[in-house]
Coordinates of C-alpha atoms and ligand atoms in Angstrom, one line a residue:
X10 CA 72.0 199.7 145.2
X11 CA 70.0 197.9 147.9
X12 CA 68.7 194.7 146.6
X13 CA 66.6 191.9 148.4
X14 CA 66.6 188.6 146.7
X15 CA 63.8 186.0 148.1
X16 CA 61.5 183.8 147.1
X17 CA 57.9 183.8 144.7
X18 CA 57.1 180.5 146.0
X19 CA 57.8 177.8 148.9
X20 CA 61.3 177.6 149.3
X21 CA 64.2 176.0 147.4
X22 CA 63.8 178.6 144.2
X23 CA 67.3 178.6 143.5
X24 CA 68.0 181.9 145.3
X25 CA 71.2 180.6 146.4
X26 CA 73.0 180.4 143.4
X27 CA 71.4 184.1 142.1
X28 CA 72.5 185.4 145.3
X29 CA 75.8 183.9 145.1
X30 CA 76.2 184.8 141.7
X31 CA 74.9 188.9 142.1
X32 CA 77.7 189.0 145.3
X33 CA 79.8 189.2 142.5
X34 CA 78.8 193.3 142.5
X35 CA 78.3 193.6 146.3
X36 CA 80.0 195.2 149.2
X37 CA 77.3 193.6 151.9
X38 CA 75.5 190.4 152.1
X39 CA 72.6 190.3 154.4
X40 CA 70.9 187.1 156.2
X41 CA 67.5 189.4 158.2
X42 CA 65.2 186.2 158.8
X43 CA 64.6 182.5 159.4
X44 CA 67.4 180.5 160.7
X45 CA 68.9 177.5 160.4
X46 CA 66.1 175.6 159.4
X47 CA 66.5 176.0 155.9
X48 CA 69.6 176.4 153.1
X49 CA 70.6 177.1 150.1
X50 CA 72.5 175.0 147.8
X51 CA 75.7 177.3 146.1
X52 CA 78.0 175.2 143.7
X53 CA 81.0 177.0 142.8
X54 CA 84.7 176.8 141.8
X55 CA 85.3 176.1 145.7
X56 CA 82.8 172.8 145.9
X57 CA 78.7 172.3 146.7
X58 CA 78.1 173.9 149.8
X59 CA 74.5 174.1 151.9
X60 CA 74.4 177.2 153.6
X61 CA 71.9 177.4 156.5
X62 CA 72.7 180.8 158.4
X63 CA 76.0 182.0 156.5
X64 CA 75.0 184.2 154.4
X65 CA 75.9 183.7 150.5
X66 CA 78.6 186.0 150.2
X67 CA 81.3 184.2 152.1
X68 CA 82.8 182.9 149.0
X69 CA 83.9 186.0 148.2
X70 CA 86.3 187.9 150.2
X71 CA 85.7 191.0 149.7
X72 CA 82.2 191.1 151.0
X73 CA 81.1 191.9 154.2
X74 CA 78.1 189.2 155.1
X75 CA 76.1 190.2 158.1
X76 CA 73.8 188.0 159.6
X77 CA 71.1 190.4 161.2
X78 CA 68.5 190.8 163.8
X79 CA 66.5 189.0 162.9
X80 CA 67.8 185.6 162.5
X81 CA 67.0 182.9 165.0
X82 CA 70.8 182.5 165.5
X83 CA 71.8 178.4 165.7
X84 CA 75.5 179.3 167.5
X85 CA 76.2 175.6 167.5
X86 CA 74.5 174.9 164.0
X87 CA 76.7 178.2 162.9
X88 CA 80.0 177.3 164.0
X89 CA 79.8 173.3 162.5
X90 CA 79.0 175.8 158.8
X91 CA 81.7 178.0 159.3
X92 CA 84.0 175.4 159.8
X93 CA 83.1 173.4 156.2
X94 CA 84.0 176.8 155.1
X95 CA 87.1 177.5 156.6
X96 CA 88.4 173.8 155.6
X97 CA 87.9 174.6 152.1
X98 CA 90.4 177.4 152.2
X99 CA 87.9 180.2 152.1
X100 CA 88.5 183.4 154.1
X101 CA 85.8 185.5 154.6
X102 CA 84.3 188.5 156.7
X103 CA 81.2 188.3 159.0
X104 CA 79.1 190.4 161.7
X105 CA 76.5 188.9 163.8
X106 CA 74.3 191.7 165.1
X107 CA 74.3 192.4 168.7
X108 CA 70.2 192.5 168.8
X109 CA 69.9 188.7 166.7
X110 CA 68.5 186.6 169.1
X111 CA 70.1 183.5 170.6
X112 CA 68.1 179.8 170.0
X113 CA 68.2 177.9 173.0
X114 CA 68.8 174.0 173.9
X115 CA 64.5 173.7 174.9
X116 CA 63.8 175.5 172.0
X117 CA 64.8 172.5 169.7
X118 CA 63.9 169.8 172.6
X119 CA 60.1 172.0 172.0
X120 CA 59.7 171.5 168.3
X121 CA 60.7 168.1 168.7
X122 CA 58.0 167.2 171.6
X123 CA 55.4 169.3 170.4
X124 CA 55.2 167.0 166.7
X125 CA 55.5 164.2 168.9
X126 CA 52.4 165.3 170.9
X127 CA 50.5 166.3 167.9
X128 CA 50.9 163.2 166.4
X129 CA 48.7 163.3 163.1
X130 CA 48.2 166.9 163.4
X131 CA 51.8 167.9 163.5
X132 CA 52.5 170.4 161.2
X133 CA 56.1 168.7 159.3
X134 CA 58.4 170.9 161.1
X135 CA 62.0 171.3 160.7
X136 CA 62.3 170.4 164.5
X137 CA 65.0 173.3 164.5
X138 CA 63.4 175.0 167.4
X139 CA 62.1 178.1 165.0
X140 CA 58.4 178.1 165.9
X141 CA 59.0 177.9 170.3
X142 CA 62.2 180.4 169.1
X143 CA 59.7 182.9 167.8
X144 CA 56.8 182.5 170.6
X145 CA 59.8 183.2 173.2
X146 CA 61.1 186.4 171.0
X147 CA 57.5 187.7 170.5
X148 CA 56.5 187.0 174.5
X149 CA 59.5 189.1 174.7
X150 CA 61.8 186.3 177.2
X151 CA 64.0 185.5 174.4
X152 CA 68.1 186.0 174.7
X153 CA 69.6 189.1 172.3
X154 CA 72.9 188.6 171.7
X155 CA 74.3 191.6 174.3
X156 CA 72.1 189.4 177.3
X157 CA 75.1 186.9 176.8
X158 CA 77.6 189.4 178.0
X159 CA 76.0 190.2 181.1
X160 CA 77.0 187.0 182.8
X161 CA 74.8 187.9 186.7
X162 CA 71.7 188.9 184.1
X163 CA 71.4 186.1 182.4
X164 CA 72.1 183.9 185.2
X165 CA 69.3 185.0 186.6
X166 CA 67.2 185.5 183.4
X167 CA 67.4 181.6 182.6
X168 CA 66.7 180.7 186.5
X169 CA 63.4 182.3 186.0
X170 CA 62.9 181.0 182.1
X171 CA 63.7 177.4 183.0
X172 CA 61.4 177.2 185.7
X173 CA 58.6 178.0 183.3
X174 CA 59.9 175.2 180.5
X175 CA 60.3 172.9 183.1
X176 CA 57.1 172.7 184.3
X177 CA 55.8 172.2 180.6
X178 CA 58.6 169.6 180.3
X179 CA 57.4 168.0 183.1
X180 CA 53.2 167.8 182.7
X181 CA 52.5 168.9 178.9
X182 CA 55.3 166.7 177.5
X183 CA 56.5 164.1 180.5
X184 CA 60.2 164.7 179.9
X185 CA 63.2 165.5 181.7
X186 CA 63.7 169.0 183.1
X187 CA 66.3 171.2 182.2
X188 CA 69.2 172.6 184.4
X189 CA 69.4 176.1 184.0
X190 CA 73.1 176.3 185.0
X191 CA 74.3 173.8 182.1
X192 CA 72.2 176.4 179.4
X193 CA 74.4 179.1 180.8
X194 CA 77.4 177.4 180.3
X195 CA 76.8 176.3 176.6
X196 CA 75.7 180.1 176.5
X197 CA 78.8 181.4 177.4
X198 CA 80.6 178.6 174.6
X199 CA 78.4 180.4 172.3
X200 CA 79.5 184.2 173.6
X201 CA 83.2 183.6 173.6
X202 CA 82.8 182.0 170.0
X203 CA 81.1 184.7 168.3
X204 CA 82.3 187.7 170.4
X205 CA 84.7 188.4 167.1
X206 CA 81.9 188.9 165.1
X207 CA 79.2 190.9 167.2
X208 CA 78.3 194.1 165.8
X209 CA 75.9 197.1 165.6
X210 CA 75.0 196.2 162.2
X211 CA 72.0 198.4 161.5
X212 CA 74.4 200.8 162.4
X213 CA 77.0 198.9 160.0
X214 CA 74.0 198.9 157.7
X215 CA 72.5 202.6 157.7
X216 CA 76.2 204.0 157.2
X217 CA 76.7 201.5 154.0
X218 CA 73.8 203.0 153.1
X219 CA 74.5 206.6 153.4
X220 CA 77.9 205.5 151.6
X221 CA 76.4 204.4 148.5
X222 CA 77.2 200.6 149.0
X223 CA 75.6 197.4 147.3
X224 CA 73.8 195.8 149.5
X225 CA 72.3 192.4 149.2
X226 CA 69.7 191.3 151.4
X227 CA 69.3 187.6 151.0
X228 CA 65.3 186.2 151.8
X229 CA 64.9 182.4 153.3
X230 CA 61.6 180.4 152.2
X231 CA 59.5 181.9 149.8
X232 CA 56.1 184.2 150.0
X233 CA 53.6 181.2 150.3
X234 CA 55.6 180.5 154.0
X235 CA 55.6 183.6 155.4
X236 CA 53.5 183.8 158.8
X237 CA 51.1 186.6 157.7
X238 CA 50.5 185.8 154.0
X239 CA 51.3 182.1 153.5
X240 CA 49.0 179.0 154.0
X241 CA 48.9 179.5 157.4
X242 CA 49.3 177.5 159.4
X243 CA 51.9 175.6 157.1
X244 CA 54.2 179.1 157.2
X245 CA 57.4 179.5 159.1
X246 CA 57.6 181.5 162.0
X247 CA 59.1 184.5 160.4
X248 CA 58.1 186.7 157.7
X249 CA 59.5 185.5 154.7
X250 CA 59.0 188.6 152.6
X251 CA 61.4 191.2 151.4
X252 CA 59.3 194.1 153.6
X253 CA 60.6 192.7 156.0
X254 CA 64.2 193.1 155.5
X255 CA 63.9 196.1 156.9
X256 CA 62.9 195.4 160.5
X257 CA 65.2 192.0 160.4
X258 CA 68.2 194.3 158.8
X259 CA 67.4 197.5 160.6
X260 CA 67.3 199.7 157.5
X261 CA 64.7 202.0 156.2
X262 CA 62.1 200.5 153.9
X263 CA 61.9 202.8 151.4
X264 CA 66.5 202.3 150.9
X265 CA 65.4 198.9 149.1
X266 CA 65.4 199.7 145.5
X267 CA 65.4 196.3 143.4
X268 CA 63.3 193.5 144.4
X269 CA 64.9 190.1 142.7
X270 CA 62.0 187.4 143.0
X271 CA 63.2 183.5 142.4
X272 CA 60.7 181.1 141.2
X273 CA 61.4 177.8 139.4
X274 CA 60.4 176.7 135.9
X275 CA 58.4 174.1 138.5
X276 CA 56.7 173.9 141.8
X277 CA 59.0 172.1 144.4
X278 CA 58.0 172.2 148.3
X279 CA 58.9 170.7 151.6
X280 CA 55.9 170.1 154.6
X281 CA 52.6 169.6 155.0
X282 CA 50.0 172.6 153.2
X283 CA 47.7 172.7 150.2
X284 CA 50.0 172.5 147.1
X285 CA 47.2 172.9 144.1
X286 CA 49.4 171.7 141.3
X287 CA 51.3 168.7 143.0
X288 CA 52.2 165.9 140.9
X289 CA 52.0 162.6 142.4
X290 CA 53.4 158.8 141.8
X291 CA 55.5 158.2 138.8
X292 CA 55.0 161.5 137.3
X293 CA 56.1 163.2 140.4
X294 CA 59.1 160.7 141.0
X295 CA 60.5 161.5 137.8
X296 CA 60.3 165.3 138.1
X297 CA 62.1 165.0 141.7
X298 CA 64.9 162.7 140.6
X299 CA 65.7 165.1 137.6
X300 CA 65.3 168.4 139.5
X301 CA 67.8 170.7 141.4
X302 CA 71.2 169.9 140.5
X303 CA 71.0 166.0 142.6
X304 CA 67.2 165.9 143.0
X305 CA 64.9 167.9 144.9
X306 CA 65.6 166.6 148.5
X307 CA 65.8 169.3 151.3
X308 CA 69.4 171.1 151.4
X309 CA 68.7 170.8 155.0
X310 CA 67.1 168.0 156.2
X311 CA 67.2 165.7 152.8
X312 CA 64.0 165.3 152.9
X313 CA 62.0 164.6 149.4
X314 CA 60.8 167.6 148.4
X315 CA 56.9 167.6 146.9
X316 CA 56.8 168.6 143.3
X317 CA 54.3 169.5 140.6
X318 CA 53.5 171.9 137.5
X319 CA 53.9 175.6 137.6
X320 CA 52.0 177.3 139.4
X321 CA 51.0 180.9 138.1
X322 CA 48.1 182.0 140.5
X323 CA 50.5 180.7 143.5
X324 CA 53.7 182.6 141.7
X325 CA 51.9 185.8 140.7
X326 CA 50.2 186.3 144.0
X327 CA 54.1 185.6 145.2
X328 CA 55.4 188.2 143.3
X329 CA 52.8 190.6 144.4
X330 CA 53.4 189.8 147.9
X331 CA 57.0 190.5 147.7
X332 CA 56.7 193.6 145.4
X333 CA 58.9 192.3 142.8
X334 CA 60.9 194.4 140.5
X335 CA 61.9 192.0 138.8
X336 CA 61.6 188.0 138.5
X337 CA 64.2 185.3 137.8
X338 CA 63.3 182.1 136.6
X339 CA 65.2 179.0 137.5
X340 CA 65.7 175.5 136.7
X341 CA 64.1 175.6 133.0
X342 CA 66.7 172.8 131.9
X343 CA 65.2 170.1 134.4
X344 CA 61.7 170.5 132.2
X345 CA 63.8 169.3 129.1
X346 CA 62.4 165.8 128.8
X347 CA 58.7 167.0 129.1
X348 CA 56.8 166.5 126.0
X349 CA 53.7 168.8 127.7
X350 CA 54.5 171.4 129.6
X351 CA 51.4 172.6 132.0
X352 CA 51.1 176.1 133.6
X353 CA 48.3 176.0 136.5
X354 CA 46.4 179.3 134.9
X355 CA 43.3 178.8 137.7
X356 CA 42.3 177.2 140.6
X357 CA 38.5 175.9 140.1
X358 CA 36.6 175.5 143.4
X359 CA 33.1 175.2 144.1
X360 CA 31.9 175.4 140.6
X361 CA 33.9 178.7 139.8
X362 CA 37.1 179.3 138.4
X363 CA 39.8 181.6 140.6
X364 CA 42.4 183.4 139.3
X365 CA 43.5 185.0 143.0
X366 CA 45.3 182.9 145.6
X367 CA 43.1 181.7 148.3
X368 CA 42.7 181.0 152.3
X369 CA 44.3 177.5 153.1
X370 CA 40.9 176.0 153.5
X371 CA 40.0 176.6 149.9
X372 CA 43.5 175.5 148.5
X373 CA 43.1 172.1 150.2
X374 CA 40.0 171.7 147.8
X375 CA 40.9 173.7 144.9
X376 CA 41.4 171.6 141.4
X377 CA 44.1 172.9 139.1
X378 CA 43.1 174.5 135.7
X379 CA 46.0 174.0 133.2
X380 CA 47.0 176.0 130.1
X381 CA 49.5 173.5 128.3
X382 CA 52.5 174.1 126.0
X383 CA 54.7 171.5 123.5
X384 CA 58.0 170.5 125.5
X385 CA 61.6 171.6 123.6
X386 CA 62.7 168.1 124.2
X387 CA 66.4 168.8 124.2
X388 CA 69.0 169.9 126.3
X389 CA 69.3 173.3 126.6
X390 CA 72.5 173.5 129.6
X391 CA 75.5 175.1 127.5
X392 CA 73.1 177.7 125.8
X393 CA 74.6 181.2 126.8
X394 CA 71.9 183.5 125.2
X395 CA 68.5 183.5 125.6
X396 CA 67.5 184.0 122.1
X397 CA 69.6 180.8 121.3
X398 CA 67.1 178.7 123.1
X399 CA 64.3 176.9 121.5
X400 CA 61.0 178.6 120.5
X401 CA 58.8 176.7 123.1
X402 CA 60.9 177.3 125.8
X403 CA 60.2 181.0 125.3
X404 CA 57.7 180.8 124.5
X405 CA 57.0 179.2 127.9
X406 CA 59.1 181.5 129.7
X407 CA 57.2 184.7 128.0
X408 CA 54.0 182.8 128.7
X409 CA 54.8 182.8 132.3
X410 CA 56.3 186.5 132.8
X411 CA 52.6 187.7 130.9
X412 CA 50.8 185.6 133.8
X413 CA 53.1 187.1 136.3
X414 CA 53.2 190.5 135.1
X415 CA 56.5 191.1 136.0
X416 CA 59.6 191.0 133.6
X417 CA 61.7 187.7 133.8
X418 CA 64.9 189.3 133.8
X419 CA 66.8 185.9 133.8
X420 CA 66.8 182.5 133.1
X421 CA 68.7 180.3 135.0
X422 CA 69.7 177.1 132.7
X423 CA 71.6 175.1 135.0
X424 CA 73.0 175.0 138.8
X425 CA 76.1 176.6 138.1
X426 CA 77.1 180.1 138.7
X427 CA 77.5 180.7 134.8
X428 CA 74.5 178.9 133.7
X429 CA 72.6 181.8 133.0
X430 CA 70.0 183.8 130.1
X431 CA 69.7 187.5 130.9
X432 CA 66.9 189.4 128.6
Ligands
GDP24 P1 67.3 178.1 147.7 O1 67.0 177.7 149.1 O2 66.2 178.9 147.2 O3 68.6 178.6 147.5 O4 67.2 176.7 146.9 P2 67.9 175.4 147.1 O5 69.4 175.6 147.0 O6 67.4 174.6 148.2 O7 67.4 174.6 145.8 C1 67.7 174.9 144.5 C2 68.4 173.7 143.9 O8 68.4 173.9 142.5 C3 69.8 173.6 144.3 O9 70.2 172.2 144.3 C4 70.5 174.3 143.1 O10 71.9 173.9 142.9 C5 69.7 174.0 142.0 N1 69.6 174.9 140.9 C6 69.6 176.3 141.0 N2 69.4 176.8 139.7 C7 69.3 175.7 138.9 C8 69.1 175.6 137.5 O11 68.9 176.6 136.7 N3 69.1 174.3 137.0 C9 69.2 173.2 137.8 N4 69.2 172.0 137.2 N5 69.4 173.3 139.1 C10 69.5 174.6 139.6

């Protein structure tokens, strides 16, 4: 079966633990966007690991885990992860595709330069280089991973790219130029360290297919990010969505059979955007201290993550987005200590009450319109069936999948690989 796992909402669902714990079944685990500008938080019987461009299944040896087109591939970012894994003991199997493209020193130095510019206006980035990473792929002077093993090429090729950054280095951003020949030789670090591990892996990936493989393709970000359909311009740079899988993976669309979308019992995000049901102040500081597994602060960059209620309009149009088969909730323990629970049912704007998502402009404005629940008010971690859990937080759960219209397929009651309610 060919599954994509990704996220309803912002980021930081929890997919990393569903997509740690479903390797379990698979043969293939597939990073096909983003790069290392975000992670996932896996805790298992090895130690907590974030994982930024690894993807999941490298706790498992048996799996093969390719990291895809199209990833923005961090060499230097990669080979720091690799090594926390190899010093926990863990042996694991990995192909980097021969058609991923390669970030580049400016393209960090951009993102960086660019928010200082903007000032007030910046946009909360990363500063991992992903948004000048995608403007060089899509203006087509980006580095595929075969360019590195053309040494005269690429010699040649950054001569001609480096006189162009330069001369925005110079006048848009009054900073030091770059030498060309010092980017080739860090490029050919990168190519010796990763030659092991390039691949044809659509090719890898179409025969898996034809073989009757699992295959788990393993989203970054959530719906409300991606470039086309999030609240642009707060998005990423790459489409976070599980259609996508199969230009980032090089597979055909129609071989992706299950659709597994994450959302949490919560809203949790990271940057500036609209963000309807945000909490704020004391209400919000207590939420973000007791979510995640240590508080929702960014796997990545630690960075406090914003919080607030539920968000149904946000989550359904998320799962509609992605086409989900089937939804997972996680994090319903953190809401233990609520006494109300609120679901965001509407968004009312201008006098009229939405039930659709809308354009960033009308978010910004938009007042939430909660439907709200009694809280369980007791621990429910340890609980291993979902029938054993207590009325109202099914009743929350069921309350949520009949706003979603998708089944909730599981419940995900703590961080831990076992922590978890099928229905
Ligand atoms: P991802 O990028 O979607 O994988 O999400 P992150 O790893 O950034 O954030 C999810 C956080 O929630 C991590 O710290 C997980 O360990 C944690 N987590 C996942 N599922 C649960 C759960 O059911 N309960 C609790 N308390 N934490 C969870």
């Amino acid at each position: 079966m060919i599954r994509a796992i990704v996220g309803a909402n912002w980021g930081d669902e929890g997919k990393g633990k569903i997509t740690d714990m479903c390797a379990d079944r698979s043969d293939i685990v597939v990073r096909y966007q983003g790069g290392a500008n975000a992670g996932h938080t896996i805790i298992n019987e090895h130690g907590r690991f974030a994982l930024h461009q690894l993807p999941s299944g490298v706790f498992h040896e048996h799996i093969t885990n390719v990291i895809a087109n199209g990833v923005a591939l961090n060499a230097a970012s990669l080979k720091e992860e690799m090594q926390t894994i190899i010093d926990a003991g863990i042996k694991f199997n990995l192909l980097i595709s021969d058609k991923a493209q390669v970030l580049m020193p400016h393209h960090v130095l951009m993102d960086v330069y660019e928010e200082e510019r903007l000032g007030d206006k910046k946009f909360g980035s990363t500063k991992s280089g992903i948004a000048p990473f995608f403007s060089d792929k899509y203006s087509k002077v980006g580095v595929q991973v075969w360019e590195l093993y053309d040494k005269d090429f690429l010699l040649e090729k950054l001569e001609t790219m480096y006189d162009k950054v330069n001369v925005q280095f110079k006048y848009l951003y009054n900073k030091e130029p770059i030498d060309y020949r010092e980017v080739y030789n860090t490029l050919c670090e990168y190519a010796e360290f990763i030659k092991p591990y390039v691949a044809d892996t659509s090719k890898f990936l179409r025969n898996a297919i034809k073989e009757g493989k699992n295959i788990l393709l393993e989203g970054q970000l959530g719906s409300l990010k991606d470039t086309d359909h999030g609240i642009y311009p707060y998005v990423t740079s790459s489409s976070t969505l599980a259609g996508y899988a199969a230009v980032g993976a090089g597979i055909p669309p129609y071989a992706i059979e299950n659709i597994t979308v994450i959302t949490k019992a919560y809203s949790s995000a990271v940057g500036a955007g609209p963000f309807v049901s945000e909490l704020f102040g004391e209400e919000a500081d207590e939420l973000r201290v007791r979510g995640g597994d240590k508080g929702e602060f960014g796997a990545t960059t630690g960075r406090p993550r914003r919080v607030g209620y539920f968000d149904a309009v946000a989550t359904r149009y998320g799962c509609e987005i992605q086409g989900a088969t089937e939804v997972c909730m996680t994090c319903l323990d953190v809401l233990s200590y609520m006494d109300t629970l609120h679901v965001c049912t509407g968004y009312e704007y201008d006098g009229k009450i939405y039930t659709d998502f809308l354009t960033t402009d009308k978010l910004y404005k938009a007042k939430p319109v909660y439907t709200t629940m009694p809280g369980w008010k007791c621990d429910i971690r340890g609980i291993t069936d979902y029938n054993d859990l207590p009325k109202e937080a099914k009743d929350y759960v069921e309350f949520i999948e009949k706003e979603l219209g998708v089944k909730v397929s599981m419940v995900s009651n703590g961080p831990k690989r076992n922590e978890i309610l099928y229905r």
